PDB file of C-alpha atoms and ligand atoms in Angstrom:
ATOM      1  CA  UNK A  15      82.285 116.919 111.480  1.00 97.00           C
ATOM      2  CA  UNK A  16      79.525 118.509 109.415  1.00 98.00           C
ATOM      3  CA  UNK A  17      78.826 122.147 108.701  1.00 98.00           C
ATOM      4  CA  UNK A  18      82.265 123.509 107.797  1.00 98.00           C
ATOM      5  CA  UNK A  19      81.012 124.874 104.489  1.00 98.00           C
ATOM      6  CA  UNK A  20      77.989 126.620 106.009  1.00 98.00           C
ATOM      7  CA  UNK A  21      80.118 127.972 108.850  1.00 98.00           C
ATOM      8  CA  UNK A  22      82.390 129.622 106.273  1.00 98.00           C
ATOM      9  CA  UNK A  23      79.521 130.804 104.095  1.00 98.00           C
ATOM     10  CA  UNK A  24      77.820 132.480 107.050  1.00 98.00           C
ATOM     11  CA  UNK A  25      80.999 134.540 107.491  1.00 98.00           C
ATOM     12  CA  UNK A  26      81.472 135.289 103.812  1.00 98.00           C
ATOM     13  CA  UNK A  27      84.554 133.055 103.688  1.00 98.00           C
ATOM     14  CA  UNK A  28      85.512 130.366 101.151  1.00 97.00           C
ATOM     15  CA  UNK A  29      84.490 126.807 102.058  1.00 97.00           C
ATOM     16  CA  UNK A  30      88.100 125.782 102.596  1.00 97.00           C
ATOM     17  CA  UNK A  31      88.397 128.342 105.386  1.00 97.00           C
ATOM     18  CA  UNK A  32      85.602 126.393 107.075  1.00 98.00           C
ATOM     19  CA  UNK A  33      87.520 123.135 106.672  1.00 97.00           C
ATOM     20  CA  UNK A  34      90.597 124.761 108.181  1.00 96.00           C
ATOM     21  CA  UNK A  35      88.581 126.040 111.133  1.00 97.00           C
ATOM     22  CA  UNK A  36      87.152 122.545 111.486  1.00 97.00           C
ATOM     23  CA  UNK A  37      90.647 121.079 111.665  1.00 96.00           C
ATOM     24  CA  UNK A  38      91.584 123.528 114.401  1.00 96.00           C
ATOM     25  CA  UNK A  39      88.484 122.477 116.295  1.00 97.00           C
ATOM     26  CA  UNK A  40      89.511 118.863 116.044  1.00 97.00           C
ATOM     27  CA  UNK A  41      92.499 119.680 118.262  1.00 96.00           C
ATOM     28  CA  UNK A  42      90.108 121.034 120.876  1.00 97.00           C
ATOM     29  CA  UNK A  43      87.964 117.907 120.811  1.00 98.00           C
ATOM     30  CA  UNK A  44      90.969 115.552 120.897  1.00 98.00           C
ATOM     31  CA  UNK A  45      92.211 117.463 123.943  1.00 97.00           C
ATOM     32  CA  UNK A  46      88.748 117.179 125.535  1.00 98.00           C
ATOM     33  CA  UNK A  47      88.679 113.408 124.898  1.00 98.00           C
ATOM     34  CA  UNK A  48      91.973 113.054 126.747  1.00 97.00           C
ATOM     35  CA  UNK A  49      90.609 115.181 129.600  1.00 97.00           C
ATOM     36  CA  UNK A  50      87.219 113.438 129.800  1.00 98.00           C
ATOM     37  CA  UNK A  51      88.702 109.950 129.529  1.00 97.00           C
ATOM     38  CA  UNK A  52      87.152 109.071 126.166  1.00 98.00           C
ATOM     39  CA  UNK A  53      89.192 106.160 124.828  1.00 98.00           C
ATOM     40  CA  UNK A  54      88.084 106.030 121.185  1.00 98.00           C
ATOM     41  CA  UNK A  55      87.266 108.891 118.865  1.00 98.00           C
ATOM     42  CA  UNK A  56      86.337 108.330 115.233  1.00 98.00           C
ATOM     43  CA  UNK A  57      86.220 111.341 112.958  1.00 98.00           C
ATOM     44  CA  UNK A  58      84.523 111.355 109.573  1.00 98.00           C
ATOM     45  CA  UNK A  59      86.955 113.465 107.578  1.00 98.00           C
ATOM     46  CA  UNK A  60      86.403 112.430 103.950  1.00 98.00           C
ATOM     47  CA  UNK A  61      83.807 110.037 102.566  1.00 98.00           C
ATOM     48  CA  UNK A  62      83.907 107.851  99.461  1.00 98.00           C
ATOM     49  CA  UNK A  63      81.212 110.203  98.116  1.00 98.00           C
ATOM     50  CA  UNK A  64      83.186 113.390  98.802  1.00 98.00           C
ATOM     51  CA  UNK A  65      85.217 112.722  95.617  1.00 98.00           C
ATOM     52  CA  UNK A  66      82.181 114.099  93.763  1.00 98.00           C
ATOM     53  CA  UNK A  67      82.818 117.595  95.154  1.00 98.00           C
ATOM     54  CA  UNK A  68      84.579 120.169  92.935  1.00 98.00           C
ATOM     55  CA  UNK A  69      88.266 119.257  92.369  1.00 98.00           C
ATOM     56  CA  UNK A  70      89.508 122.355  94.192  1.00 97.00           C
ATOM     57  CA  UNK A  71      87.622 121.376  97.338  1.00 97.00           C
ATOM     58  CA  UNK A  72      88.827 117.752  97.092  1.00 98.00           C
ATOM     59  CA  UNK A  73      92.415 118.957  96.680  1.00 97.00           C
ATOM     60  CA  UNK A  74      91.956 121.341  99.599  1.00 97.00           C
ATOM     61  CA  UNK A  75      90.671 118.579 101.874  1.00 97.00           C
ATOM     62  CA  UNK A  76      93.636 116.361 100.907  1.00 98.00           C
ATOM     63  CA  UNK A  77      96.039 119.184 101.621  1.00 96.00           C
ATOM     64  CA  UNK A  78      94.432 119.876 104.996  1.00 95.00           C
ATOM     65  CA  UNK A  79      94.973 116.279 106.147  1.00 96.00           C
ATOM     66  CA  UNK A  80      98.546 116.410 104.877  1.00 97.00           C
ATOM     67  CA  UNK A  81      99.215 119.705 106.704  1.00 95.00           C
ATOM     68  CA  UNK A  82      97.612 118.337 109.818  1.00 95.00           C
ATOM     69  CA  UNK A  83      99.905 115.311 109.836  1.00 97.00           C
ATOM     70  CA  UNK A  84     102.917 117.550 109.141  1.00 96.00           C
ATOM     71  CA  UNK A  85     102.106 120.008 111.894  1.00 96.00           C
ATOM     72  CA  UNK A  86     100.375 117.947 114.576  1.00 96.00           C
ATOM     73  CA  UNK A  87     101.794 114.426 114.391  1.00 98.00           C
ATOM     74  CA  UNK A  88     104.558 114.958 116.941  1.00 98.00           C
ATOM     75  CA  UNK A  89     102.217 116.681 119.359  1.00 97.00           C
ATOM     76  CA  UNK A  90      99.596 113.931 119.033  1.00 98.00           C
ATOM     77  CA  UNK A  91     102.262 111.291 119.506  1.00 98.00           C
ATOM     78  CA  UNK A  92     103.567 112.989 122.651  1.00 98.00           C
ATOM     79  CA  UNK A  93     100.015 113.153 124.021  1.00 97.00           C
ATOM     80  CA  UNK A  94      99.740 109.377 123.621  1.00 98.00           C
ATOM     81  CA  UNK A  95      97.256 109.401 120.743  1.00 98.00           C
ATOM     82  CA  UNK A  96      97.193 106.285 118.587  1.00 98.00           C
ATOM     83  CA  UNK A  97      96.241 107.217 115.041  1.00 98.00           C
ATOM     84  CA  UNK A  98      94.414 104.684 112.924  1.00 98.00           C
ATOM     85  CA  UNK A  99      93.082 105.031 109.427  1.00 98.00           C
ATOM     86  CA  UNK A 100      89.763 103.563 108.343  1.00 98.00           C
ATOM     87  CA  UNK A 101      88.880 103.615 104.663  1.00 98.00           C
ATOM     88  CA  UNK A 102      90.699 102.933 101.425  1.00 97.00           C
ATOM     89  CA  UNK A 103      94.185 104.179 100.688  1.00 97.00           C
ATOM     90  CA  UNK A 104      93.609 103.680  96.957  1.00 96.00           C
ATOM     91  CA  UNK A 105      92.955 106.910  95.066  1.00 97.00           C
ATOM     92  CA  UNK A 106      94.662 109.031  97.749  1.00 98.00           C
ATOM     93  CA  UNK A 107      97.808 110.612  96.304  1.00 97.00           C
ATOM     94  CA  UNK A 108     100.986 108.630  97.111  1.00 98.00           C
ATOM     95  CA  UNK A 109     102.657 111.388  99.166  1.00 97.00           C
ATOM     96  CA  UNK A 110      99.611 111.540 101.470  1.00 98.00           C
ATOM     97  CA  UNK A 111      99.329 107.747 101.608  1.00 98.00           C
ATOM     98  CA  UNK A 112     102.895 107.638 102.876  1.00 98.00           C
ATOM     99  CA  UNK A 113     102.186 110.217 105.550  1.00 98.00           C
ATOM    100  CA  UNK A 114      99.083 108.383 106.728  1.00 98.00           C
ATOM    101  CA  UNK A 115     101.014 105.104 106.986  1.00 98.00           C
ATOM    102  CA  UNK A 116     103.831 106.832 108.829  1.00 98.00           C
ATOM    103  CA  UNK A 117     101.440 108.435 111.334  1.00 98.00           C
ATOM    104  CA  UNK A 118      99.794 105.054 111.980  1.00 98.00           C
ATOM    105  CA  UNK A 119     103.150 103.309 112.359  1.00 98.00           C
ATOM    106  CA  UNK A 120     104.677 105.966 114.610  1.00 98.00           C
ATOM    107  CA  UNK A 121     101.750 106.014 117.058  1.00 98.00           C
ATOM    108  CA  UNK A 122     100.753 102.352 117.089  1.00 98.00           C
ATOM    109  CA  UNK A 123     101.828 101.682 120.678  1.00 98.00           C
ATOM    110  CA  UNK A 124     100.098 104.743 122.158  1.00 98.00           C
ATOM    111  CA  UNK A 125      97.207 104.011 124.494  1.00 98.00           C
ATOM    112  CA  UNK A 126      95.724 107.243 125.838  1.00 98.00           C
ATOM    113  CA  UNK A 127      93.273 107.768 122.989  1.00 98.00           C
ATOM    114  CA  UNK A 128      92.635 105.861 119.787  1.00 98.00           C
ATOM    115  CA  UNK A 129      91.891 108.356 117.024  1.00 98.00           C
ATOM    116  CA  UNK A 130      90.275 106.650 114.053  1.00 98.00           C
ATOM    117  CA  UNK A 131      90.524 108.833 111.015  1.00 98.00           C
ATOM    118  CA  UNK A 132      87.799 107.925 108.521  1.00 98.00           C
ATOM    119  CA  UNK A 133      89.308 109.212 105.313  1.00 98.00           C
ATOM    120  CA  UNK A 134      88.148 107.957 101.928  1.00 98.00           C
ATOM    121  CA  UNK A 135      85.740 105.978 104.085  1.00 98.00           C
ATOM    122  CA  UNK A 136      82.269 104.697 103.304  1.00 98.00           C
ATOM    123  CA  UNK A 137      80.269 102.191 105.330  1.00 98.00           C
ATOM    124  CA  UNK A 138      79.044 100.303 102.274  1.00 98.00           C
ATOM    125  CA  UNK A 139      82.514 100.272 100.779  1.00 98.00           C
ATOM    126  CA  UNK A 140      83.847  98.878 104.049  1.00 98.00           C
ATOM    127  CA  UNK A 141      81.306  96.057 104.053  1.00 98.00           C
ATOM    128  CA  UNK A 142      82.016  95.228 100.383  1.00 98.00           C
ATOM    129  CA  UNK A 143      85.739  95.167 101.174  1.00 98.00           C
ATOM    130  CA  UNK A 144      85.065  92.823 104.123  1.00 98.00           C
ATOM    131  CA  UNK A 145      82.940  90.451 102.004  1.00 98.00           C
ATOM    132  CA  UNK A 146      85.651  90.318  99.335  1.00 98.00           C
ATOM    133  CA  UNK A 147      88.244  89.334 101.908  1.00 98.00           C
ATOM    134  CA  UNK A 148      85.961  86.820 103.623  1.00 98.00           C
ATOM    135  CA  UNK A 149      85.463  85.079 100.269  1.00 98.00           C
ATOM    136  CA  UNK A 150      89.167  85.285  99.441  1.00 98.00           C
ATOM    137  CA  UNK A 151      89.980  83.629 102.769  1.00 98.00           C
ATOM    138  CA  UNK A 152      87.676  80.744 101.910  1.00 98.00           C
ATOM    139  CA  UNK A 153      85.487  81.219 104.975  1.00 98.00           C
ATOM    140  CA  UNK A 154      82.621  78.692 105.004  1.00 98.00           C
ATOM    141  CA  UNK A 155      79.047  80.100 105.005  1.00 98.00           C
ATOM    142  CA  UNK A 156      78.268  78.654 108.433  1.00 98.00           C
ATOM    143  CA  UNK A 157      81.355  80.356 109.850  1.00 98.00           C
ATOM    144  CA  UNK A 158      80.057  83.805 108.909  1.00 98.00           C
ATOM    145  CA  UNK A 159      78.784  85.430 112.098  1.00 98.00           C
ATOM    146  CA  UNK A 160      78.428  89.072 113.177  1.00 98.00           C
ATOM    147  CA  UNK A 161      81.662  88.709 115.161  1.00 98.00           C
ATOM    148  CA  UNK A 162      83.517  87.406 112.118  1.00 98.00           C
ATOM    149  CA  UNK A 163      82.210  90.227 109.920  1.00 98.00           C
ATOM    150  CA  UNK A 164      83.341  92.753 112.557  1.00 98.00           C
ATOM    151  CA  UNK A 165      86.826  91.295 112.425  1.00 98.00           C
ATOM    152  CA  UNK A 166      86.982  91.953 108.671  1.00 98.00           C
ATOM    153  CA  UNK A 167      85.992  95.619 108.932  1.00 98.00           C
ATOM    154  CA  UNK A 168      88.509  98.471 109.010  1.00 98.00           C
ATOM    155  CA  UNK A 169      87.605  98.883 112.686  1.00 98.00           C
ATOM    156  CA  UNK A 170      88.666  95.331 113.636  1.00 98.00           C
ATOM    157  CA  UNK A 171      89.555  95.191 117.318  1.00 96.00           C
ATOM    158  CA  UNK A 172      87.862  98.497 118.124  1.00 97.00           C
ATOM    159  CA  UNK A 173      84.612  98.483 120.116  1.00 98.00           C
ATOM    160  CA  UNK A 174      81.409  99.651 118.427  1.00 98.00           C
ATOM    161  CA  UNK A 175      80.680 103.335 118.985  1.00 98.00           C
ATOM    162  CA  UNK A 176      78.547 104.154 122.024  1.00 98.00           C
ATOM    163  CA  UNK A 177      77.724 107.656 120.848  1.00 98.00           C
ATOM    164  CA  UNK A 178      77.654 109.233 117.393  1.00 98.00           C
ATOM    165  CA  UNK A 179      77.562 113.008 117.288  1.00 98.00           C
ATOM    166  CA  UNK A 180      76.443 114.775 114.135  1.00 98.00           C
ATOM    167  CA  UNK A 181      76.897 118.514 113.976  1.00 98.00           C
ATOM    168  CA  UNK A 182      75.039 121.022 111.776  1.00 98.00           C
ATOM    169  CA  UNK A 183      71.606 119.546 112.309  1.00 98.00           C
ATOM    170  CA  UNK A 184      71.410 117.025 109.460  1.00 98.00           C
ATOM    171  CA  UNK A 185      69.284 113.983 110.276  1.00 98.00           C
ATOM    172  CA  UNK A 186      71.010 111.219 108.352  1.00 98.00           C
ATOM    173  CA  UNK A 187      73.699 108.564 108.674  1.00 98.00           C
ATOM    174  CA  UNK A 188      75.575 109.449 105.455  1.00 98.00           C
ATOM    175  CA  UNK A 189      77.277 106.047 105.161  1.00 98.00           C
ATOM    176  CA  UNK A 190      79.098 106.389 108.495  1.00 98.00           C
ATOM    177  CA  UNK A 191      79.813 103.227 110.537  1.00 98.00           C
ATOM    178  CA  UNK A 192      76.595 101.655 109.298  1.00 98.00           C
ATOM    179  CA  UNK A 193      77.520  98.220 110.681  1.00 98.00           C
ATOM    180  CA  UNK A 194      79.223  99.318 113.871  1.00 98.00           C
ATOM    181  CA  UNK A 195      76.645 101.961 114.726  1.00 98.00           C
ATOM    182  CA  UNK A 196      73.707  99.520 114.822  1.00 98.00           C
ATOM    183  CA  UNK A 197      73.049 100.337 118.482  1.00 97.00           C
ATOM    184  CA  UNK A 198      74.902 103.609 118.879  1.00 98.00           C
ATOM    185  CA  UNK A 199      73.163 106.493 120.604  1.00 98.00           C
ATOM    186  CA  UNK A 200      72.837 109.513 118.329  1.00 98.00           C
ATOM    187  CA  UNK A 201      73.302 113.104 119.368  1.00 98.00           C
ATOM    188  CA  UNK A 202      72.458 115.780 116.841  1.00 98.00           C
ATOM    189  CA  UNK A 203      73.143 119.435 117.361  1.00 98.00           C
ATOM    190  CA  UNK A 204      72.482 122.404 115.040  1.00 98.00           C
ATOM    191  CA  UNK A 205      75.949 123.778 115.888  1.00 98.00           C
ATOM    192  CA  UNK A 206      78.358 123.770 112.945  1.00 98.00           C
ATOM    193  CA  UNK A 207      81.456 121.660 113.521  1.00 98.00           C
ATOM    194  CA  UNK A 208      83.958 124.563 113.849  1.00 98.00           C
ATOM    195  CA  UNK A 209      81.823 125.920 116.744  1.00 98.00           C
ATOM    196  CA  UNK A 210      81.331 122.567 118.456  1.00 98.00           C
ATOM    197  CA  UNK A 211      83.586 123.303 121.425  1.00 98.00           C
ATOM    198  CA  UNK A 212      84.495 121.527 124.636  1.00 98.00           C
ATOM    199  CA  UNK A 213      81.355 122.706 126.427  1.00 98.00           C
ATOM    200  CA  UNK A 214      79.129 121.437 123.623  1.00 98.00           C
ATOM    201  CA  UNK A 215      80.992 118.151 123.744  1.00 98.00           C
ATOM    202  CA  UNK A 216      80.482 117.960 127.504  1.00 98.00           C
ATOM    203  CA  UNK A 217      76.749 118.542 126.961  1.00 98.00           C
ATOM    204  CA  UNK A 218      76.630 115.675 124.470  1.00 98.00           C
ATOM    205  CA  UNK A 219      78.342 113.340 126.941  1.00 98.00           C
ATOM    206  CA  UNK A 220      76.001 114.467 129.737  1.00 98.00           C
ATOM    207  CA  UNK A 221      73.022 113.690 127.574  1.00 98.00           C
ATOM    208  CA  UNK A 222      74.509 110.333 126.653  1.00 98.00           C
ATOM    209  CA  UNK A 223      74.770 109.502 130.361  1.00 97.00           C
ATOM    210  CA  UNK A 224      71.015 109.999 130.704  1.00 97.00           C
ATOM    211  CA  UNK A 225      70.134 107.662 127.838  1.00 97.00           C
ATOM    212  CA  UNK A 226      68.632 104.298 128.676  1.00 95.00           C
ATOM    213  CA  UNK A 227      70.362 101.770 126.429  1.00 95.00           C
ATOM    214  CA  UNK A 228      68.393  98.558 126.046  1.00 95.00           C
ATOM    215  CA  UNK A 229      69.881  97.036 122.880  1.00 95.00           C
ATOM    216  CA  UNK A 230      66.461  95.761 121.846  1.00 94.00           C
ATOM    217  CA  UNK A 231      65.823  94.172 125.221  1.00 95.00           C
ATOM    218  CA  UNK A 232      63.530  95.344 128.021  1.00 94.00           C
ATOM    219  CA  UNK A 233      64.410  95.836 131.646  1.00 87.00           C
ATOM    220  CA  UNK A 234      63.525  92.803 133.684  1.00 82.00           C
ATOM    221  CA  UNK A 235      61.827  93.756 136.961  1.00 78.00           C
ATOM    222  CA  UNK A 236      64.038  92.979 139.964  1.00 70.00           C
TER     223      UNK A 236
HETATM  224  C1  IPE B  22      82.609 119.097 106.569  1.00 94.67           C
HETATM  225  O1  IPE B  22      81.530 119.900 106.350  1.00 94.67           O
HETATM  226  C2  IPE B  22      82.460 117.673 106.097  1.00 94.67           C
HETATM  227  C3  IPE B  22      83.560 117.231 105.195  1.00 94.67           C
HETATM  228  C4  IPE B  22      83.297 116.548 104.111  1.00 94.67           C
HETATM  229  C5  IPE B  22      84.934 117.523 105.505  1.00 94.67           C
HETATM  230  P1  IPE B  22      80.831 120.140 104.937  1.00 94.67           P
HETATM  231  O2  IPE B  22      81.850 120.419 103.893  1.00 94.67           O
HETATM  232  O3  IPE B  22      79.910 119.007 104.653  1.00 94.67           O
HETATM  233  O4  IPE B  22      79.997 121.456 105.245  1.00 94.67           O
HETATM  234  P2  IPE B  22      78.540 121.829 104.761  1.00 94.67           P
HETATM  235  O5  IPE B  22      77.654 120.655 104.999  1.00 94.67           O
HETATM  236  O6  IPE B  22      78.653 122.183 103.304  1.00 94.67           O
HETATM  237  O7  IPE B  22      78.175 123.000 105.606  1.00 94.67           O
HETATM  238 MG1   MG B  23      77.959 118.597 104.896  1.00 94.67          MG
END
């Protein structure tokens, strides 16, 4: 969900106004996922590196997630959205931690759409966390396989992403799903996240449909 800051700046608004607009847009995209039959949506809301932003922006981003849970949890639950959190709870203020856990608990049996909220998430951090737990569990070296590693990630039980969309035109991974995204198709658009609407989303899915996914293999002639 990149480009909130530039979206705001281009309108002469404070960056936080961009984050708020981005949150509103998230509703639109969640709605579109339900309509288009997308089963898993992972949103990159706050990275382990975002702590380095000015304290006012960090506080603002925390407050936005808290407000979003306060105002949208019931609606999301009614829609059948299962909320999951990927990332570390540590360092997040206790009141927000509680709300995140409550949202996850309340929606855990919903099946229409799994919404993974990557918040205080970093791909490297996730892999380090997995390695620590693999060692703690006394797993033998020969038992370590890609499947086992996947089971130790925050995304355990969730399929790898088919499509990763990055808004605002940046051409980098930025520590997002670096294990799970090994064979994801990428779609990059110059549109800032708050303007990435249902039609833009439809375009991304249409383009995805045209991609030829080979997973490192070649097509065998029939
Ligand atoms: C949103 O956009 C990403 C978050 C960390 C929430 P940015 O805040 O990165 O916006 P730009 O890149 O400055 O435009
Ligand atoms: Mg950015």
